[in-house]
């Protein structure tokens, strides 16, 4: 999973940038290993691989229905893509 984002400029007085992604199962429960608490924070503008505790392999979720929950503070999400 990759995201393209733009962090807020510090001179905007907006505080630090935070982008995290959580993956939910079909009953809308966070999937262990992919929770917001485990998500690595993205803080700079650009394209980033999303990781949880340094791991970004989504292989065990292949062919399963999932939803994404984004926590975005002081940033703009431009796009996301599964690769």
PDB file of N, CA and C in Angstrom:
ATOM      1  N   UNK A   1       0.856  -1.175   0.000  1.00  0.00           N
ATOM      2  CA  UNK A   1       0.000   0.000   0.000  1.00  0.00           C
ATOM      3  C   UNK A   1       0.896   1.229   0.000  1.00  0.00           C
ATOM      4  N   UNK A   2       0.654   2.105  -0.927  1.00  0.00           N
ATOM      5  CA  UNK A   2       1.406   3.350  -1.021  1.00  0.00           C
ATOM      6  C   UNK A   2       0.448   4.526  -0.914  1.00  0.00           C
ATOM      7  N   UNK A   3       0.908   5.610  -0.292  1.00  0.00           N
ATOM      8  CA  UNK A   3       0.138   6.842  -0.255  1.00  0.00           C
ATOM      9  C   UNK A   3       0.998   7.982  -0.770  1.00  0.00           C
ATOM     10  N   UNK A   4       0.354   8.923  -1.406  1.00  0.00           N
ATOM     11  CA  UNK A   4       0.988  10.156  -1.823  1.00  0.00           C
ATOM     12  C   UNK A   4       0.347  11.263  -1.006  1.00  0.00           C
ATOM     13  N   UNK A   5       1.169  12.045  -0.318  1.00  0.00           N
ATOM     14  CA  UNK A   5       0.637  13.047   0.595  1.00  0.00           C
ATOM     15  C   UNK A   5       1.450  14.319   0.558  1.00  0.00           C
ATOM     16  N   UNK A   6       0.864  15.355   1.087  1.00  0.00           N
ATOM     17  CA  UNK A   6       1.533  16.639   1.212  1.00  0.00           C
ATOM     18  C   UNK A   6       1.374  17.109   2.650  1.00  0.00           C
ATOM     19  N   UNK A   7       2.489  17.248   3.341  1.00  0.00           N
ATOM     20  CA  UNK A   7       2.456  17.725   4.716  1.00  0.00           C
ATOM     21  C   UNK A   7       2.260  19.227   4.768  1.00  0.00           C
ATOM     22  N   UNK A   8       1.643  19.683   5.853  1.00  0.00           N
ATOM     23  CA  UNK A   8       1.433  21.118   6.038  1.00  0.00           C
ATOM     24  C   UNK A   8       2.772  21.816   6.222  1.00  0.00           C
ATOM     25  N   UNK A   9       2.857  23.028   5.739  1.00  0.00           N
ATOM     26  CA  UNK A   9       4.053  23.837   5.934  1.00  0.00           C
ATOM     27  C   UNK A   9       4.069  24.316   7.384  1.00  0.00           C
ATOM     28  N   UNK A  10       5.228  24.223   8.027  1.00  0.00           N
ATOM     29  CA  UNK A  10       5.304  24.605   9.438  1.00  0.00           C
ATOM     30  C   UNK A  10       4.971  26.067   9.661  1.00  0.00           C
ATOM     31  N   UNK A  11       5.194  26.907   8.666  1.00  0.00           N
ATOM     32  CA  UNK A  11       4.877  28.322   8.858  1.00  0.00           C
ATOM     33  C   UNK A  11       3.372  28.579   8.813  1.00  0.00           C
ATOM     34  N   UNK A  12       2.587  27.559   8.517  1.00  0.00           N
ATOM     35  CA  UNK A  12       1.136  27.704   8.576  1.00  0.00           C
ATOM     36  C   UNK A  12       0.642  27.686  10.025  1.00  0.00           C
ATOM     37  N   UNK A  13       1.529  27.341  10.965  1.00  0.00           N
ATOM     38  CA  UNK A  13       1.145  27.275  12.360  1.00  0.00           C
ATOM     39  C   UNK A  13       0.229  26.105  12.666  1.00  0.00           C
ATOM     40  N   UNK A  14       0.362  25.053  11.891  1.00  0.00           N
ATOM     41  CA  UNK A  14      -0.587  23.955  11.984  1.00  0.00           C
ATOM     42  C   UNK A  14      -0.147  22.807  12.884  1.00  0.00           C
ATOM     43  N   UNK A  15       1.090  22.813  13.328  1.00  0.00           N
ATOM     44  CA  UNK A  15       1.579  21.704  14.142  1.00  0.00           C
ATOM     45  C   UNK A  15       2.144  20.600  13.279  1.00  0.00           C
ATOM     46  N   UNK A  16       2.546  19.488  13.913  1.00  0.00           N
ATOM     47  CA  UNK A  16       3.199  18.408  13.172  1.00  0.00           C
ATOM     48  C   UNK A  16       2.238  17.640  12.262  1.00  0.00           C
ATOM     49  N   UNK A  17       2.800  17.094  11.201  1.00  0.00           N
ATOM     50  CA  UNK A  17       2.042  16.280  10.252  1.00  0.00           C
ATOM     51  C   UNK A  17       1.955  14.853  10.774  1.00  0.00           C
ATOM     52  N   UNK A  18       0.772  14.255  10.606  1.00  0.00           N
ATOM     53  CA  UNK A  18       0.596  12.852  10.973  1.00  0.00           C
ATOM     54  C   UNK A  18      -0.347  12.206   9.971  1.00  0.00           C
ATOM     55  N   UNK A  19       0.110  11.132   9.350  1.00  0.00           N
ATOM     56  CA  UNK A  19      -0.730  10.298   8.500  1.00  0.00           C
ATOM     57  C   UNK A  19      -0.486   8.849   8.903  1.00  0.00           C
ATOM     58  N   UNK A  20      -1.561   8.172   9.306  1.00  0.00           N
ATOM     59  CA  UNK A  20      -1.502   6.753   9.659  1.00  0.00           C
ATOM     60  C   UNK A  20      -2.657   6.045   8.971  1.00  0.00           C
ATOM     61  N   UNK A  21      -2.473   4.754   8.704  1.00  0.00           N
ATOM     62  CA  UNK A  21      -3.502   3.971   8.033  1.00  0.00           C
ATOM     63  C   UNK A  21      -3.799   2.733   8.867  1.00  0.00           C
ATOM     64  N   UNK A  22      -5.082   2.452   9.022  1.00  0.00           N
ATOM     65  CA  UNK A  22      -5.546   1.254   9.709  1.00  0.00           C
ATOM     66  C   UNK A  22      -6.352   0.432   8.712  1.00  0.00           C
ATOM     67  N   UNK A  23      -6.227  -0.885   8.777  1.00  0.00           N
ATOM     68  CA  UNK A  23      -7.002  -1.757   7.897  1.00  0.00           C
ATOM     69  C   UNK A  23      -8.053  -2.473   8.736  1.00  0.00           C
ATOM     70  N   UNK A  24      -9.291  -2.422   8.243  1.00  0.00           N
ATOM     71  CA  UNK A  24     -10.433  -3.001   8.938  1.00  0.00           C
ATOM     72  C   UNK A  24     -10.967  -4.189   8.164  1.00  0.00           C
ATOM     73  N   UNK A  25     -11.532  -5.159   8.882  1.00  0.00           N
ATOM     74  CA  UNK A  25     -12.183  -6.297   8.226  1.00  0.00           C
ATOM     75  C   UNK A  25     -13.628  -5.947   7.894  1.00  0.00           C
ATOM     76  N   UNK A  26     -14.381  -6.888   7.343  1.00  0.00           N
ATOM     77  CA  UNK A  26     -15.744  -6.573   6.897  1.00  0.00           C
ATOM     78  C   UNK A  26     -16.699  -6.184   8.021  1.00  0.00           C
ATOM     79  N   UNK A  27     -16.530  -6.651   9.279  1.00  0.00           N
ATOM     80  CA  UNK A  27     -17.386  -6.110  10.349  1.00  0.00           C
ATOM     81  C   UNK A  27     -16.872  -4.768  10.896  1.00  0.00           C
ATOM     82  N   UNK A  28     -15.897  -4.164  10.222  1.00  0.00           N
ATOM     83  CA  UNK A  28     -15.340  -2.850  10.584  1.00  0.00           C
ATOM     84  C   UNK A  28     -14.490  -2.879  11.848  1.00  0.00           C
ATOM     85  N   UNK A  29     -13.877  -4.014  12.125  1.00  0.00           N
ATOM     86  CA  UNK A  29     -12.960  -4.122  13.262  1.00  0.00           C
ATOM     87  C   UNK A  29     -11.531  -4.042  12.757  1.00  0.00           C
ATOM     88  N   UNK A  30     -10.640  -3.356  13.504  1.00  0.00           N
ATOM     89  CA  UNK A  30      -9.238  -3.314  13.096  1.00  0.00           C
ATOM     90  C   UNK A  30      -8.637  -4.719  13.056  1.00  0.00           C
ATOM     91  N   UNK A  31      -7.857  -4.981  12.027  1.00  0.00           N
ATOM     92  CA  UNK A  31      -7.198  -6.274  11.877  1.00  0.00           C
ATOM     93  C   UNK A  31      -5.884  -6.225  12.665  1.00  0.00           C
ATOM     94  N   UNK A  32      -5.678  -7.177  13.587  1.00  0.00           N
ATOM     95  CA  UNK A  32      -4.421  -7.194  14.338  1.00  0.00           C
ATOM     96  C   UNK A  32      -3.213  -7.178  13.392  1.00  0.00           C
ATOM     97  N   UNK A  33      -2.254  -6.331  13.736  1.00  0.00           N
ATOM     98  CA  UNK A  33      -1.075  -6.147  12.894  1.00  0.00           C
ATOM     99  C   UNK A  33      -1.197  -4.951  11.975  1.00  0.00           C
ATOM    100  N   UNK A  34      -2.439  -4.434  11.819  1.00  0.00           N
ATOM    101  CA  UNK A  34      -2.690  -3.303  10.916  1.00  0.00           C
ATOM    102  C   UNK A  34      -3.527  -2.216  11.595  1.00  0.00           C
ATOM    103  N   UNK A  35      -3.376  -2.055  12.906  1.00  0.00           N
ATOM    104  CA  UNK A  35      -4.159  -1.074  13.657  1.00  0.00           C
ATOM    105  C   UNK A  35      -3.476   0.292  13.637  1.00  0.00           C
ATOM    106  N   UNK A  36      -4.221   1.318  14.031  1.00  0.00           N
ATOM    107  CA  UNK A  36      -3.625   2.652  14.125  1.00  0.00           C
ATOM    108  C   UNK A  36      -2.493   2.670  15.141  1.00  0.00           C
ATOM    109  N   UNK A  37      -2.650   1.932  16.232  1.00  0.00           N
ATOM    110  CA  UNK A  37      -1.597   1.892  17.255  1.00  0.00           C
ATOM    111  C   UNK A  37      -0.303   1.292  16.707  1.00  0.00           C
ATOM    112  N   UNK A  38      -0.413   0.389  15.750  1.00  0.00           N
ATOM    113  CA  UNK A  38       0.762  -0.265  15.168  1.00  0.00           C
ATOM    114  C   UNK A  38       1.276   0.456  13.923  1.00  0.00           C
ATOM    115  N   UNK A  39       0.502   1.381  13.394  1.00  0.00           N
ATOM    116  CA  UNK A  39       0.860   2.072  12.151  1.00  0.00           C
ATOM    117  C   UNK A  39       2.045   3.000  12.358  1.00  0.00           C
ATOM    118  N   UNK A  40       2.956   2.970  11.406  1.00  0.00           N
ATOM    119  CA  UNK A  40       4.074   3.907  11.417  1.00  0.00           C
ATOM    120  C   UNK A  40       3.583   5.248  10.874  1.00  0.00           C
ATOM    121  N   UNK A  41       4.005   6.316  11.526  1.00  0.00           N
ATOM    122  CA  UNK A  41       3.566   7.656  11.171  1.00  0.00           C
ATOM    123  C   UNK A  41       4.320   8.171   9.943  1.00  0.00           C
ATOM    124  N   UNK A  42       3.589   8.721   8.989  1.00  0.00           N
ATOM    125  CA  UNK A  42       4.179   9.368   7.816  1.00  0.00           C
ATOM    126  C   UNK A  42       4.162  10.866   8.079  1.00  0.00           C
ATOM    127  N   UNK A  43       5.306  11.519   7.954  1.00  0.00           N
ATOM    128  CA  UNK A  43       5.395  12.922   8.363  1.00  0.00           C
ATOM    129  C   UNK A  43       5.883  13.870   7.277  1.00  0.00           C
ATOM    130  N   UNK A  44       6.325  13.343   6.143  1.00  0.00           N
ATOM    131  CA  UNK A  44       6.886  14.210   5.106  1.00  0.00           C
ATOM    132  C   UNK A  44       6.099  14.060   3.803  1.00  0.00           C
ATOM    133  N   UNK A  45       6.136  15.082   2.994  1.00  0.00           N
ATOM    134  CA  UNK A  45       5.455  15.062   1.705  1.00  0.00           C
ATOM    135  C   UNK A  45       6.110  14.049   0.782  1.00  0.00           C
ATOM    136  N   UNK A  46       5.317  13.489  -0.140  1.00  0.00           N
ATOM    137  CA  UNK A  46       5.843  12.566  -1.130  1.00  0.00           C
ATOM    138  C   UNK A  46       5.079  11.262  -1.150  1.00  0.00           C
ATOM    139  N   UNK A  47       5.662  10.277  -1.849  1.00  0.00           N
ATOM    140  CA  UNK A  47       5.071   8.947  -1.952  1.00  0.00           C
ATOM    141  C   UNK A  47       5.737   8.052  -0.918  1.00  0.00           C
ATOM    142  N   UNK A  48       4.924   7.332  -0.142  1.00  0.00           N
ATOM    143  CA  UNK A  48       5.442   6.502   0.940  1.00  0.00           C
ATOM    144  C   UNK A  48       4.804   5.128   0.901  1.00  0.00           C
ATOM    145  N   UNK A  49       5.578   4.115   1.270  1.00  0.00           N
ATOM    146  CA  UNK A  49       5.018   2.791   1.515  1.00  0.00           C
ATOM    147  C   UNK A  49       4.473   2.803   2.936  1.00  0.00           C
ATOM    148  N   UNK A  50       3.237   2.379   3.111  1.00  0.00           N
ATOM    149  CA  UNK A  50       2.616   2.343   4.426  1.00  0.00           C
ATOM    150  C   UNK A  50       3.112   1.098   5.158  1.00  0.00           C
ATOM    151  N   UNK A  51       3.506   1.277   6.421  1.00  0.00           N
ATOM    152  CA  UNK A  51       3.993   0.163   7.220  1.00  0.00           C
ATOM    153  C   UNK A  51       3.380   0.196   8.614  1.00  0.00           C
ATOM    154  N   UNK A  52       3.402  -0.965   9.233  1.00  0.00           N
ATOM    155  CA  UNK A  52       2.939  -1.143  10.605  1.00  0.00           C
ATOM    156  C   UNK A  52       4.074  -1.822  11.351  1.00  0.00           C
ATOM    157  N   UNK A  53       4.667  -1.123  12.317  1.00  0.00           N
ATOM    158  CA  UNK A  53       5.849  -1.612  13.039  1.00  0.00           C
ATOM    159  C   UNK A  53       6.932  -2.068  12.059  1.00  0.00           C
ATOM    160  N   UNK A  54       7.101  -1.291  10.991  1.00  0.00           N
ATOM    161  CA  UNK A  54       8.140  -1.557  10.007  1.00  0.00           C
ATOM    162  C   UNK A  54       7.806  -2.590   8.948  1.00  0.00           C
ATOM    163  N   UNK A  55       6.642  -3.196   9.035  1.00  0.00           N
ATOM    164  CA  UNK A  55       6.250  -4.244   8.086  1.00  0.00           C
ATOM    165  C   UNK A  55       5.145  -3.723   7.160  1.00  0.00           C
ATOM    166  N   UNK A  56       5.273  -3.965   5.875  1.00  0.00           N
ATOM    167  CA  UNK A  56       4.284  -3.503   4.915  1.00  0.00           C
ATOM    168  C   UNK A  56       3.685  -4.610   4.062  1.00  0.00           C
ATOM    169  N   UNK A  57       3.951  -5.867   4.392  1.00  0.00           N
ATOM    170  CA  UNK A  57       3.457  -6.983   3.598  1.00  0.00           C
ATOM    171  C   UNK A  57       1.969  -7.209   3.870  1.00  0.00           C
ATOM    172  N   UNK A  58       1.154  -7.101   2.827  1.00  0.00           N
ATOM    173  CA  UNK A  58      -0.296  -7.293   2.956  1.00  0.00           C
ATOM    174  C   UNK A  58      -0.745  -8.641   2.410  1.00  0.00           C
ATOM    175  N   UNK A  59       0.196  -9.559   2.193  1.00  0.00           N
ATOM    176  CA  UNK A  59      -0.104 -10.848   1.579  1.00  0.00           C
ATOM    177  C   UNK A  59      -1.205 -11.629   2.257  1.00  0.00           C
ATOM    178  N   UNK A  60      -1.278 -11.590   3.578  1.00  0.00           N
ATOM    179  CA  UNK A  60      -2.310 -12.374   4.265  1.00  0.00           C
ATOM    180  C   UNK A  60      -3.712 -11.794   4.099  1.00  0.00           C
ATOM    181  N   UNK A  61      -3.804 -10.603   3.512  1.00  0.00           N
ATOM    182  CA  UNK A  61      -5.109  -9.981   3.276  1.00  0.00           C
ATOM    183  C   UNK A  61      -5.595 -10.156   1.839  1.00  0.00           C
ATOM    184  N   UNK A  62      -4.808 -10.825   1.004  1.00  0.00           N
ATOM    185  CA  UNK A  62      -5.155 -11.020  -0.398  1.00  0.00           C
ATOM    186  C   UNK A  62      -6.513 -11.694  -0.520  1.00  0.00           C
ATOM    187  N   UNK A  63      -7.342 -11.139  -1.390  1.00  0.00           N
ATOM    188  CA  UNK A  63      -8.682 -11.658  -1.688  1.00  0.00           C
ATOM    189  C   UNK A  63      -9.656 -11.584  -0.524  1.00  0.00           C
ATOM    190  N   UNK A  64      -9.344 -10.755   0.474  1.00  0.00           N
ATOM    191  CA  UNK A  64     -10.260 -10.542   1.593  1.00  0.00           C
ATOM    192  C   UNK A  64     -10.815  -9.130   1.497  1.00  0.00           C
ATOM    193  N   UNK A  65     -12.106  -8.952   1.794  1.00  0.00           N
ATOM    194  CA  UNK A  65     -12.654  -7.593   1.775  1.00  0.00           C
ATOM    195  C   UNK A  65     -12.110  -6.787   2.962  1.00  0.00           C
ATOM    196  N   UNK A  66     -11.582  -5.623   2.667  1.00  0.00           N
ATOM    197  CA  UNK A  66     -11.043  -4.758   3.717  1.00  0.00           C
ATOM    198  C   UNK A  66     -11.489  -3.323   3.470  1.00  0.00           C
ATOM    199  N   UNK A  67     -11.388  -2.532   4.515  1.00  0.00           N
ATOM    200  CA  UNK A  67     -11.594  -1.092   4.426  1.00  0.00           C
ATOM    201  C   UNK A  67     -10.375  -0.419   5.020  1.00  0.00           C
ATOM    202  N   UNK A  68     -10.101   0.787   4.559  1.00  0.00           N
ATOM    203  CA  UNK A  68      -8.983   1.566   5.085  1.00  0.00           C
ATOM    204  C   UNK A  68      -9.528   2.719   5.909  1.00  0.00           C
ATOM    205  N   UNK A  69      -8.889   2.966   7.032  1.00  0.00           N
ATOM    206  CA  UNK A  69      -9.208   4.143   7.849  1.00  0.00           C
ATOM    207  C   UNK A  69      -7.934   4.973   7.919  1.00  0.00           C
ATOM    208  N   UNK A  70      -8.038   6.223   7.491  1.00  0.00           N
ATOM    209  CA  UNK A  70      -6.897   7.129   7.503  1.00  0.00           C
ATOM    210  C   UNK A  70      -7.037   8.094   8.666  1.00  0.00           C
ATOM    211  N   UNK A  71      -5.954   8.281   9.415  1.00  0.00           N
ATOM    212  CA  UNK A  71      -5.881   9.370  10.397  1.00  0.00           C
ATOM    213  C   UNK A  71      -4.945  10.400   9.792  1.00  0.00           C
ATOM    214  N   UNK A  72      -5.501  11.559   9.488  1.00  0.00           N
ATOM    215  CA  UNK A  72      -4.743  12.603   8.807  1.00  0.00           C
ATOM    216  C   UNK A  72      -4.811  13.877   9.637  1.00  0.00           C
ATOM    217  N   UNK A  73      -3.661  14.366  10.019  1.00  0.00           N
ATOM    218  CA  UNK A  73      -3.573  15.626  10.758  1.00  0.00           C
ATOM    219  C   UNK A  73      -2.556  16.510  10.063  1.00  0.00           C
ATOM    220  N   UNK A  74      -2.992  17.697   9.697  1.00  0.00           N
ATOM    221  CA  UNK A  74      -2.112  18.695   9.092  1.00  0.00           C
ATOM    222  C   UNK A  74      -1.428  18.184   7.832  1.00  0.00           C
ATOM    223  N   UNK A  75      -2.207  17.500   7.008  1.00  0.00           N
ATOM    224  CA  UNK A  75      -1.687  16.968   5.744  1.00  0.00           C
ATOM    225  C   UNK A  75      -2.835  16.818   4.755  1.00  0.00           C
ATOM    226  N   UNK A  76      -2.475  16.613   3.520  1.00  0.00           N
ATOM    227  CA  UNK A  76      -3.453  16.381   2.464  1.00  0.00           C
ATOM    228  C   UNK A  76      -3.098  15.073   1.780  1.00  0.00           C
ATOM    229  N   UNK A  77      -4.058  14.159   1.728  1.00  0.00           N
ATOM    230  CA  UNK A  77      -3.866  12.886   1.040  1.00  0.00           C
ATOM    231  C   UNK A  77      -4.189  13.094  -0.432  1.00  0.00           C
ATOM    232  N   UNK A  78      -3.222  12.822  -1.292  1.00  0.00           N
ATOM    233  CA  UNK A  78      -3.433  12.995  -2.723  1.00  0.00           C
ATOM    234  C   UNK A  78      -3.929  11.720  -3.382  1.00  0.00           C
ATOM    235  N   UNK A  79      -3.402  10.562  -2.956  1.00  0.00           N
ATOM    236  CA  UNK A  79      -3.776   9.300  -3.582  1.00  0.00           C
ATOM    237  C   UNK A  79      -3.309   8.143  -2.717  1.00  0.00           C
ATOM    238  N   UNK A  80      -3.917   6.981  -2.938  1.00  0.00           N
ATOM    239  CA  UNK A  80      -3.399   5.743  -2.357  1.00  0.00           C
ATOM    240  C   UNK A  80      -3.513   4.651  -3.397  1.00  0.00           C
ATOM    241  N   UNK A  81      -2.620   3.666  -3.299  1.00  0.00           N
ATOM    242  CA  UNK A  81      -2.556   2.619  -4.326  1.00  0.00           C
ATOM    243  C   UNK A  81      -2.043   1.325  -3.717  1.00  0.00           C
ATOM    244  N   UNK A  82      -2.710   0.226  -4.071  1.00  0.00           N
ATOM    245  CA  UNK A  82      -2.214  -1.099  -3.704  1.00  0.00           C
ATOM    246  C   UNK A  82      -1.303  -1.579  -4.818  1.00  0.00           C
ATOM    247  N   UNK A  83      -0.122  -2.063  -4.479  1.00  0.00           N
ATOM    248  CA  UNK A  83       0.819  -2.611  -5.464  1.00  0.00           C
ATOM    249  C   UNK A  83       1.271  -3.960  -5.020  1.00  0.00           C
TER     250      UNK A  83
END
